[in-house]
Coordinates of C-alpha atoms in Angstrom, one line a residue:
Chain Q
A85 CA 73.8 99.1 -137.9
A86 CA 73.4 100.9 -141.1
A87 CA 72.7 105.0 -140.9
P88 CA 69.0 105.4 -142.0
A89 CA 68.3 106.3 -145.4
P90 CA 67.8 109.9 -146.4
K91 CA 64.2 111.0 -146.4
P92 CA 63.0 111.4 -150.1
A93 CA 62.3 114.9 -150.9
K94 CA 58.8 115.8 -150.6
K95 CA 56.9 115.5 -153.6
Y96 CA 54.8 118.5 -154.5
L97 CA 51.4 118.1 -156.3
T98 CA 50.1 120.5 -159.1
Y99 CA 47.2 122.8 -158.2
E100 CA 45.3 120.9 -160.7
E101 CA 45.8 117.6 -159.0
R102 CA 45.0 119.3 -155.4
A103 CA 41.7 120.5 -156.8
K104 CA 40.6 117.2 -157.0
L105 CA 41.6 116.2 -153.4
A106 CA 39.9 119.3 -151.7
T107 CA 37.3 118.4 -149.2
N108 CA 35.7 121.8 -149.4
P109 CA 34.1 123.4 -152.6
T110 CA 35.8 126.5 -152.2
A111 CA 39.5 125.0 -151.9
S112 CA 38.9 123.2 -155.0
K113 CA 37.6 126.3 -156.9
L114 CA 40.6 128.1 -155.7
F115 CA 43.0 125.7 -156.7
N116 CA 41.1 125.5 -160.3
I117 CA 41.4 129.4 -160.7
M118 CA 45.1 129.3 -159.7
A119 CA 45.9 126.5 -162.5
T120 CA 43.6 128.5 -165.2
K121 CA 45.0 132.0 -164.3
K122 CA 48.5 130.8 -163.4
T123 CA 48.7 132.8 -160.3
N124 CA 49.2 132.2 -156.6
L125 CA 49.1 135.9 -155.8
A126 CA 46.7 137.2 -153.1
V127 CA 46.5 140.7 -152.5
A128 CA 45.3 142.2 -149.4
V129 CA 43.8 145.9 -149.7
D130 CA 43.7 147.6 -146.3
L131 CA 42.3 150.8 -147.9
T132 CA 39.5 152.6 -146.3
R133 CA 37.5 154.4 -149.0
K134 CA 35.6 152.0 -150.9
Q135 CA 36.1 153.6 -154.4
E136 CA 39.8 152.9 -153.8
V137 CA 39.4 149.5 -152.9
L138 CA 37.3 148.7 -155.9
N139 CA 39.6 150.9 -158.3
L140 CA 42.6 148.8 -157.0
A141 CA 40.4 145.2 -157.4
D142 CA 39.7 146.2 -160.7
S143 CA 43.2 147.2 -161.7
I144 CA 45.1 144.3 -160.5
G145 CA 41.9 141.7 -160.9
S146 CA 43.4 139.9 -163.7
E147 CA 46.7 139.2 -161.8
I148 CA 45.4 137.6 -158.4
C149 CA 43.5 134.4 -157.4
V150 CA 42.2 136.1 -154.2
L151 CA 41.4 139.6 -153.0
K152 CA 41.7 139.9 -149.2
T153 CA 39.6 142.6 -147.4
H154 CA 38.9 143.8 -144.1
V155 CA 35.5 145.4 -144.7
D156 CA 35.2 146.9 -141.2
I157 CA 38.1 149.2 -142.0
I158 CA 35.9 150.9 -144.7
D159 CA 34.6 154.2 -143.6
D160 CA 32.1 154.3 -146.5
Y161 CA 31.1 150.8 -146.4
D162 CA 27.4 149.9 -148.1
Q163 CA 26.0 147.4 -149.4
D164 CA 26.5 149.0 -153.2
F165 CA 30.5 148.1 -152.0
V166 CA 29.9 144.6 -151.9
H167 CA 27.6 144.5 -155.2
Q168 CA 30.5 146.2 -157.2
L169 CA 33.1 144.0 -155.5
E170 CA 31.2 140.7 -156.7
Q171 CA 30.9 142.1 -160.4
I172 CA 34.6 142.9 -160.4
A173 CA 35.6 139.7 -158.9
S174 CA 33.3 137.8 -161.5
K175 CA 34.9 139.7 -164.3
H176 CA 38.4 138.9 -163.5
N177 CA 37.6 135.2 -161.9
F178 CA 38.9 135.7 -158.3
L179 CA 37.5 135.0 -155.0
I180 CA 36.7 137.3 -152.2
F181 CA 38.6 136.7 -148.5
E182 CA 37.3 138.7 -146.0
D183 CA 40.2 138.4 -143.2
R184 CA 37.6 138.8 -140.2
K185 CA 39.6 136.7 -137.9
F186 CA 36.5 135.1 -135.8
A187 CA 37.5 134.3 -132.7
D188 CA 34.4 134.1 -130.4
I189 CA 32.1 131.3 -129.1
G190 CA 29.9 129.5 -131.8
N191 CA 26.5 131.3 -130.8
T192 CA 28.2 134.7 -131.3
V193 CA 30.2 134.0 -134.7
K194 CA 27.1 132.8 -136.1
Y195 CA 25.7 136.3 -135.7
Q196 CA 28.8 138.2 -136.7
F197 CA 29.0 135.9 -140.2
E198 CA 25.4 136.1 -140.9
S199 CA 24.0 139.4 -139.3
G200 CA 24.9 142.9 -138.4
V201 CA 25.5 145.5 -141.2
Y202 CA 28.0 143.1 -143.0
H203 CA 26.1 139.9 -143.9
I204 CA 29.8 138.2 -144.6
S205 CA 28.2 134.8 -145.0
K206 CA 26.1 136.4 -148.2
W207 CA 29.3 137.3 -150.2
A208 CA 32.7 136.2 -148.7
H209 CA 34.0 133.2 -150.4
M210 CA 36.5 132.7 -147.4
V211 CA 36.8 133.7 -144.1
T212 CA 39.7 133.4 -141.1
I213 CA 39.0 132.1 -137.6
H214 CA 41.3 131.9 -134.8
G215 CA 40.5 128.5 -133.1
V216 CA 41.4 129.8 -129.8
A217 CA 37.7 129.4 -128.3
G218 CA 38.0 125.7 -129.2
P219 CA 36.8 123.7 -132.1
A220 CA 32.8 124.5 -131.5
I221 CA 33.7 128.0 -133.0
I222 CA 33.3 125.9 -136.6
D223 CA 29.6 124.9 -135.5
G224 CA 28.8 128.8 -135.8
F225 CA 29.2 128.5 -139.5
R226 CA 28.0 125.4 -140.5
D227 CA 24.7 126.0 -141.4
S228 CA 25.2 128.7 -143.9
I229 CA 28.4 127.3 -145.2
K230 CA 26.4 123.8 -146.2
Q231 CA 24.3 126.1 -148.3
T232 CA 27.2 128.5 -150.2
G233 CA 30.0 126.0 -149.9
A234 CA 32.2 128.9 -148.3
G235 CA 35.5 128.0 -146.9
L236 CA 37.2 128.7 -143.4
L237 CA 40.9 129.4 -143.2
L238 CA 42.2 128.3 -139.8
L239 CA 44.9 130.7 -138.3
A240 CA 47.8 128.0 -137.8
Q241 CA 50.8 130.5 -137.8
M242 CA 51.1 134.4 -138.0
S243 CA 53.6 136.6 -139.5
S244 CA 53.9 138.9 -136.3
K245 CA 56.4 139.3 -133.7
G246 CA 55.7 137.3 -130.6
S247 CA 52.7 135.2 -131.9
L248 CA 51.3 132.7 -129.6
C249 CA 50.3 130.4 -133.0
V250 CA 53.2 128.2 -132.9
G251 CA 54.3 124.6 -131.6
E252 CA 51.4 122.7 -130.1
Y253 CA 49.0 125.4 -130.5
T254 CA 49.8 125.1 -134.3
N255 CA 49.2 121.2 -134.1
Q256 CA 45.9 121.6 -132.6
M257 CA 44.8 124.0 -135.4
I258 CA 45.9 121.4 -138.1
E259 CA 44.0 118.7 -135.9
M260 CA 40.9 121.0 -135.9
G261 CA 41.0 121.5 -139.1
K262 CA 41.4 117.9 -140.4
Q263 CA 38.3 117.1 -138.3
N264 CA 36.3 119.8 -140.0
S265 CA 37.6 119.2 -143.6
D266 CA 34.5 120.0 -145.0
A267 CA 34.4 123.8 -143.7
V268 CA 37.9 124.2 -143.2
M269 CA 39.5 125.1 -146.9
G270 CA 43.0 125.6 -145.5
F271 CA 45.4 127.1 -143.0
I272 CA 47.1 130.7 -142.5
C273 CA 50.7 129.6 -141.9
Q274 CA 54.1 130.5 -142.4
E275 CA 55.4 127.0 -143.7
R276 CA 53.7 123.7 -144.8
L277 CA 54.0 121.0 -142.2
E278 CA 53.9 117.5 -142.7
S279 CA 50.8 117.0 -140.9
M280 CA 49.2 119.7 -143.3
S281 CA 47.6 117.3 -146.1
D282 CA 47.2 118.3 -149.8
N283 CA 43.5 119.0 -149.8
F284 CA 44.0 122.2 -147.8
V285 CA 45.1 125.3 -149.4
L286 CA 47.8 127.2 -147.2
M287 CA 47.8 131.2 -147.6
T288 CA 51.0 132.9 -146.0
P289 CA 50.7 136.8 -145.1
G290 CA 53.6 139.3 -144.4
I291 CA 55.3 138.9 -147.9
Q292 CA 57.2 142.0 -149.4
F293 CA 60.2 142.5 -151.3
N294 CA 61.8 145.3 -149.5
S295 CA 60.8 145.3 -146.2
K296 CA 62.0 143.5 -142.9
G297 CA 58.9 144.9 -140.9
D298 CA 56.7 147.9 -139.7
S299 CA 56.7 149.4 -136.3
M300 CA 53.9 147.6 -135.0
G301 CA 55.5 143.9 -135.1
Q302 CA 54.8 142.8 -138.5
Q303 CA 57.6 140.6 -140.1
Y304 CA 58.3 139.7 -144.0
N305 CA 59.5 137.2 -146.3
T306 CA 59.7 137.3 -149.9
P307 CA 57.8 135.2 -152.4
D308 CA 60.4 132.6 -153.3
Y309 CA 61.0 131.9 -149.8
V310 CA 57.8 131.1 -148.6
V311 CA 56.4 129.1 -152.1
K312 CA 59.9 127.2 -152.7
E313 CA 61.6 126.8 -149.5
K314 CA 58.6 126.6 -146.9
G315 CA 56.3 124.9 -149.4
T316 CA 53.1 127.2 -148.7
D317 CA 50.6 127.7 -152.2
V318 CA 49.4 131.2 -152.0
I319 CA 51.1 134.5 -151.0
I320 CA 49.3 137.3 -149.5
V321 CA 50.7 140.6 -150.3
G322 CA 49.5 143.8 -148.8
R323 CA 51.3 147.2 -148.5
G324 CA 53.8 145.7 -150.9
I325 CA 51.3 146.5 -153.7
Y326 CA 48.4 148.6 -152.2
Q327 CA 51.0 151.4 -151.3
N328 CA 53.0 151.4 -154.5
S329 CA 52.4 154.1 -156.8
E330 CA 52.1 151.5 -159.5
P331 CA 50.1 148.6 -158.2
K332 CA 49.4 146.6 -161.2
S333 CA 53.0 146.4 -162.5
E334 CA 54.0 145.7 -159.1
A335 CA 51.2 142.8 -158.7
I336 CA 52.9 141.4 -161.8
K337 CA 56.2 140.9 -160.4
Y338 CA 54.7 139.3 -157.3
K339 CA 52.8 137.1 -159.2
Q340 CA 55.6 135.9 -161.7
A341 CA 57.8 135.6 -158.4
A342 CA 55.4 133.4 -156.8
W343 CA 54.4 131.4 -159.9
A344 CA 58.3 130.6 -160.7
A345 CA 58.6 129.2 -157.5
Y346 CA 55.5 127.0 -157.6
E347 CA 57.1 125.7 -161.1
S348 CA 60.2 125.4 -159.7
R349 CA 59.4 123.2 -156.8
L350 CA 57.5 120.7 -158.9
N351 CA 60.7 119.6 -160.5
Chain G
A1286 CA 60.1 117.3 -90.4
A1287 CA 56.7 119.3 -89.3
A1288 CA 54.0 119.7 -92.0
P1289 CA 54.4 122.7 -93.7
A1290 CA 52.2 125.4 -92.5
P1291 CA 48.5 125.6 -94.3
K1292 CA 49.0 128.8 -96.7
P1293 CA 47.0 131.8 -95.4
A1294 CA 43.6 132.4 -97.1
K1295 CA 43.7 134.8 -99.8
K1296 CA 43.1 138.4 -98.4
Y1297 CA 40.9 140.1 -100.6
L1298 CA 40.7 143.9 -101.3
T1299 CA 37.5 145.6 -101.4
Y1300 CA 36.8 147.4 -104.9
E1301 CA 37.2 150.9 -103.3
E1302 CA 40.9 149.7 -102.6
R1303 CA 41.2 148.2 -106.1
A1304 CA 40.4 151.5 -107.6
K1305 CA 43.4 153.2 -106.2
L1306 CA 45.7 150.3 -107.3
A1307 CA 44.2 150.6 -110.8
T1308 CA 46.9 151.6 -113.5
N1309 CA 44.2 152.0 -116.2
P1310 CA 41.9 155.2 -115.9
T1311 CA 38.8 152.9 -116.9
A1312 CA 39.8 150.3 -114.6
S1313 CA 39.5 152.5 -111.5
K1314 CA 36.6 154.2 -113.0
L1315 CA 35.0 150.6 -113.3
F1316 CA 35.9 149.6 -109.8
N1317 CA 34.5 152.9 -108.4
I1318 CA 31.1 152.5 -110.0
M1319 CA 30.9 149.0 -108.9
A1320 CA 31.5 150.0 -105.3
T1321 CA 29.0 153.2 -105.6
K1322 CA 26.2 151.3 -107.3
K1323 CA 27.2 148.0 -105.5
T1324 CA 26.9 145.9 -108.4
N1325 CA 29.3 143.5 -109.9
L1326 CA 27.2 142.4 -112.9
A1327 CA 28.0 143.4 -116.3
V1328 CA 25.1 142.0 -119.2
A1329 CA 25.9 140.9 -122.5
V1330 CA 23.0 142.1 -125.0
D1331 CA 23.2 139.8 -128.2
L1332 CA 20.2 141.2 -129.6
T1333 CA 20.3 142.1 -133.1
R1334 CA 17.9 145.5 -133.4
K1335 CA 19.2 148.5 -131.9
Q1336 CA 15.9 149.3 -130.6
E1337 CA 15.9 146.1 -128.6
V1338 CA 19.4 146.8 -127.3
L1339 CA 18.3 150.4 -126.1
N1340 CA 15.4 149.1 -124.6
L1341 CA 17.2 146.5 -122.5
A1342 CA 19.9 148.8 -121.9
D1343 CA 17.6 151.4 -120.2
S1344 CA 15.5 148.9 -118.4
I1345 CA 18.5 147.1 -116.5
G1346 CA 20.8 150.3 -116.6
S1347 CA 20.3 150.9 -113.0
E1348 CA 21.4 147.2 -111.8
I1349 CA 24.8 146.8 -113.8
C1350 CA 28.4 148.3 -113.9
V1351 CA 28.8 147.5 -117.3
L1352 CA 26.6 146.6 -120.8
K1353 CA 28.7 144.2 -123.1
T1354 CA 27.6 144.7 -126.9
H1355 CA 28.7 143.0 -130.0
V1356 CA 27.8 145.9 -132.6
D1357 CA 28.4 143.7 -135.5
I1358 CA 25.5 141.7 -135.0
I1359 CA 22.9 144.7 -135.0
D1360 CA 21.2 144.7 -138.3
D1361 CA 20.2 148.3 -138.2
Y1362 CA 23.0 149.7 -136.6
D1363 CA 24.0 153.4 -136.9
Q1364 CA 25.5 156.2 -135.4
D1365 CA 22.3 157.4 -133.9
F1366 CA 22.4 154.1 -131.7
V1367 CA 25.6 155.0 -130.1
H1368 CA 24.6 158.5 -129.4
Q1369 CA 21.5 157.1 -127.6
L1370 CA 23.3 154.2 -126.0
E1371 CA 25.8 157.0 -124.5
Q1372 CA 22.8 159.0 -123.2
I1373 CA 21.2 155.8 -121.4
A1374 CA 25.0 154.9 -119.8
S1375 CA 25.4 158.3 -118.7
K1376 CA 22.0 158.4 -117.1
H1377 CA 22.5 155.0 -115.3
N1378 CA 26.3 155.3 -114.8
F1379 CA 27.5 152.1 -116.4
L1380 CA 30.2 151.3 -118.4
I1381 CA 30.2 150.6 -122.6
F1382 CA 31.9 147.2 -123.4
E1383 CA 32.3 146.1 -126.9
D1384 CA 33.4 142.7 -126.9
R1385 CA 35.2 142.7 -130.3
K1386 CA 37.8 140.1 -129.6
F1387 CA 40.3 142.2 -131.8
A1388 CA 42.9 139.1 -132.8
D1389 CA 44.8 140.9 -136.0
I1390 CA 48.4 142.6 -136.3
G1391 CA 48.9 146.0 -134.8
N1392 CA 48.5 147.9 -137.9
T1393 CA 45.1 146.2 -139.0
V1394 CA 43.5 146.3 -135.4
K1395 CA 44.5 150.2 -135.2
Y1396 CA 42.2 150.7 -138.3
Q1397 CA 39.2 148.3 -136.8
F1398 CA 39.0 150.0 -133.5
E1399 CA 39.3 153.5 -134.9
S1400 CA 37.7 153.5 -138.6
G1401 CA 35.5 151.7 -140.6
V1402 CA 31.5 152.5 -139.8
Y1403 CA 31.7 151.6 -136.1
H1404 CA 34.4 153.8 -134.8
I1405 CA 34.7 151.9 -131.8
S1406 CA 37.3 154.2 -130.4
K1407 CA 35.2 156.8 -130.2
W1408 CA 32.5 155.7 -127.7
A1409 CA 33.5 151.8 -126.1
H1410 CA 34.9 152.3 -122.9
M1411 CA 36.5 148.9 -122.8
V1412 CA 37.2 146.2 -125.4
T1413 CA 38.5 142.5 -125.8
I1414 CA 41.7 141.6 -127.5
H1415 CA 43.2 138.2 -128.2
G1416 CA 46.9 138.3 -127.6
V1417 CA 47.3 135.2 -129.8
A1418 CA 49.1 137.6 -132.5
G1419 CA 51.7 138.6 -130.3
P1420 CA 52.1 141.7 -127.6
A1421 CA 52.4 144.2 -130.7
I1422 CA 48.8 143.9 -131.0
I1423 CA 48.7 146.4 -127.9
D1424 CA 50.6 148.9 -129.8
G1425 CA 47.8 149.4 -132.1
F1426 CA 45.7 151.0 -129.9
R1427 CA 48.2 153.1 -127.9
D1428 CA 47.3 156.2 -129.8
S1429 CA 44.0 156.1 -129.4
I1430 CA 44.0 155.0 -126.0
K1431 CA 46.4 157.9 -124.6
Q1432 CA 43.7 160.3 -125.6
T1433 CA 40.7 158.4 -124.1
G1434 CA 41.7 156.2 -121.1
A1435 CA 40.1 153.3 -122.6
G1436 CA 40.8 150.0 -121.3
L1437 CA 42.0 146.7 -123.0
L1438 CA 40.6 143.3 -121.8
L1439 CA 43.0 140.5 -122.7
L1440 CA 41.4 137.1 -123.4
A1441 CA 43.5 134.7 -120.5
Q1442 CA 40.7 132.1 -120.4
M1443 CA 37.2 131.4 -121.9
S1444 CA 34.2 129.8 -120.9
S1445 CA 33.8 127.4 -124.3
K1446 CA 34.5 123.8 -124.5
G1447 CA 38.0 122.9 -125.8
S1448 CA 39.5 126.8 -125.4
L1449 CA 42.8 126.8 -126.0
C1450 CA 43.2 129.7 -123.6
V1451 CA 44.6 127.8 -121.2
G1452 CA 47.9 126.7 -119.3
E1453 CA 51.1 128.4 -120.9
Y1454 CA 48.8 130.6 -123.2
T1455 CA 46.9 132.0 -120.0
N1456 CA 50.5 132.6 -118.6
Q1457 CA 51.3 134.6 -121.4
M1458 CA 48.4 136.7 -121.4
I1459 CA 48.8 137.5 -117.9
E1460 CA 52.6 138.6 -118.7
M1461 CA 51.3 140.5 -121.5
G1462 CA 48.8 142.5 -119.7
K1463 CA 51.4 143.3 -116.5
Q1464 CA 53.9 144.7 -119.2
N1465 CA 51.2 147.0 -120.3
S1466 CA 49.1 147.9 -117.5
D1467 CA 48.5 151.3 -118.7
A1468 CA 46.5 150.0 -121.6
V1469 CA 45.2 147.0 -120.2
M1470 CA 42.7 147.1 -117.5
G1471 CA 42.1 143.6 -117.0
F1472 CA 41.3 139.7 -118.0
I1473 CA 38.5 137.8 -119.2
C1474 CA 38.9 134.5 -117.5
Q1475 CA 37.3 131.6 -115.3
E1476 CA 39.3 132.1 -112.3
R1477 CA 41.7 134.7 -110.4
L1478 CA 45.3 133.4 -110.6
E1479 CA 47.8 134.4 -108.3
S1480 CA 49.8 136.1 -110.8
M1481 CA 46.9 138.5 -111.8
S1482 CA 47.6 141.4 -109.7
D1483 CA 45.1 143.7 -107.7
N1484 CA 45.1 146.6 -110.3
F1485 CA 43.3 144.5 -113.0
V1486 CA 39.7 143.9 -113.2
L1487 CA 38.8 140.1 -113.7
M1488 CA 35.4 139.6 -115.8
T1489 CA 33.9 136.1 -116.4
P1490 CA 31.6 135.2 -119.0
G1491 CA 29.5 132.0 -119.2
I1492 CA 27.5 132.9 -116.0
Q1493 CA 23.7 131.6 -115.6
F1494 CA 21.6 130.1 -113.1
N1495 CA 20.1 127.3 -114.8
S1496 CA 21.7 125.7 -117.7
K1497 CA 24.7 123.7 -118.2
G1498 CA 25.6 124.7 -121.8
D1499 CA 24.5 125.5 -125.3
S1500 CA 24.8 123.3 -128.3
M1501 CA 27.6 125.3 -129.8
G1502 CA 30.5 124.7 -126.7
Q1503 CA 29.5 127.3 -124.5
Q1504 CA 29.4 125.9 -120.6
Y1505 CA 28.0 127.9 -117.5
N1506 CA 28.9 128.8 -113.9
T1507 CA 26.9 130.3 -111.4
P1508 CA 27.5 133.9 -109.7
D1509 CA 28.6 132.6 -106.4
Y1510 CA 31.2 129.9 -107.9
V1511 CA 32.9 132.4 -110.2
V1512 CA 33.3 135.3 -107.4
K1513 CA 33.4 133.5 -104.2
E1514 CA 35.0 130.3 -105.0
K1515 CA 37.3 131.2 -108.2
G1516 CA 37.7 134.9 -107.2
T1517 CA 36.9 136.8 -110.1
D1518 CA 35.4 140.4 -110.0
V1519 CA 32.6 141.0 -112.3
I1520 CA 30.1 138.3 -113.7
I1521 CA 28.9 138.5 -117.3
V1522 CA 25.4 137.3 -118.1
G1523 CA 24.0 137.2 -121.6
R1524 CA 21.3 134.6 -122.3
G1525 CA 20.1 134.3 -118.6
I1526 CA 19.0 137.7 -118.8
Y1527 CA 18.3 138.9 -122.3
Q1528 CA 16.3 136.0 -123.1
N1529 CA 14.4 136.0 -119.9
S1530 CA 10.8 137.3 -120.2
E1531 CA 11.5 139.6 -116.8
P1532 CA 14.9 140.6 -117.8
K1533 CA 15.0 143.6 -115.0
S1534 CA 13.8 141.1 -112.2
E1535 CA 15.9 138.5 -113.2
A1536 CA 19.5 141.1 -113.5
I1537 CA 18.4 142.0 -109.6
K1538 CA 18.5 138.4 -109.0
Y1539 CA 22.1 137.9 -110.5
K1540 CA 23.1 141.3 -109.2
Q1541 CA 22.3 140.3 -105.8
A1542 CA 24.0 136.9 -106.0
A1543 CA 27.2 138.3 -107.4
W1544 CA 27.3 141.2 -104.6
A1545 CA 26.6 138.7 -101.9
A1546 CA 29.2 136.4 -103.0
Y1547 CA 31.8 139.3 -103.1
E1548 CA 30.8 140.5 -99.6
S1549 CA 31.2 137.4 -98.2
R1550 CA 34.9 136.6 -99.7
L1551 CA 36.0 139.7 -97.9
N1552 CA 35.1 138.3 -94.5

């Protein structure tokens, strides 16, 4: 028998095309921002004083599509911080991503998302969830998301050493996303898998030019590797930018590298 | 060939004996409190006003070994809440369990545990973690735990429908606990598995006398079933007590049922 024909190379769509296929409103909005601003760079700002976060956001805002926060590490968090951050996001046209990693039962995450001192549902365009508690976690977000159009990002793979987000677990997250594609805007992952359809945004943390890892299990890849070789959409850079003495010029370097990788994969 | 001899019934140790085997200081403390107060009841207080939480804690404090909180759903949370809760815990001799379900990389959970507006490391005797990010998450807690002796509870199984904390995932959580038994005090689980050694406290949520579940995937069992049939140590009751019009008398019923199940399994 003849050898099977080689599989055709994966055809990548543009972010403009993906915006039209998106099934969650924030996914569509994000693809459009990426196309308009020509950036697929998200920056994680893990600083613990609100003024530091705001200063960095304003400084790099023109270079990014998404700012990723952990509001629960900010020592002087208050509602004024959120108001100012929203103004900066609006001025620079980026989205706010609270990386809360919700991971409880539906009834609990509903309160964690909507209540407490943070009222995350009121200001975050997107949040991360772990599907480990089962698909009903998504029901905890549905009421609020119906009103705001916010997006959930399911953790399908993680960048840390020994992560259990692998194999069959990853497959189940993709399935959970597909069955809830009104609420789920995409995946946190390390690679594009065939089962991840074009309506989803694929975001990849653990990106840094010059480091192999930290002392607590974090592992790093480069922008070119994850966007061109692994086919994900948005790079998330943390310490490589916010700990750099010149974060703005460093952000430009990451933006250019990730965008070049995106353009290159279209050809 | 002769039929294999039936396995001898599992020999259960007393909580006093377990206190001596515990490898984490808070596990030992908790076993001793359970033995002294004759209660293996933990109550989850998912109320959103601090005075409601404090009132309930004071009202049922004499009946419980642990009060489980989600401080991030309390709308008027402040440091005074923590001070008052600590006084009530001290007065009634129970431990405070913040059910945060940490689930990020080591560097991030370190900040989430120690910093922000909550400073959880300063007042929680125990916290939950998901091991999904890999074992290095535990390194994020180690500095703080060395000083305070606090305990980590690993989520080995969950009570919600379709949970992915099952099978090989559960086995890996038990292994992660064993390899970090200085920091890990026990497991959140639905049953005692053979590989869970006697130094660990086994705590089981999703307990209610009269309900089969909620609309968001929660599923319930009775105290007798999980302590006697399934061999876990501490029952965690939430809505069955804090939503009851007479929480104190209801707490006594749960306490008696769970303690009778414990005594019965010793014989």
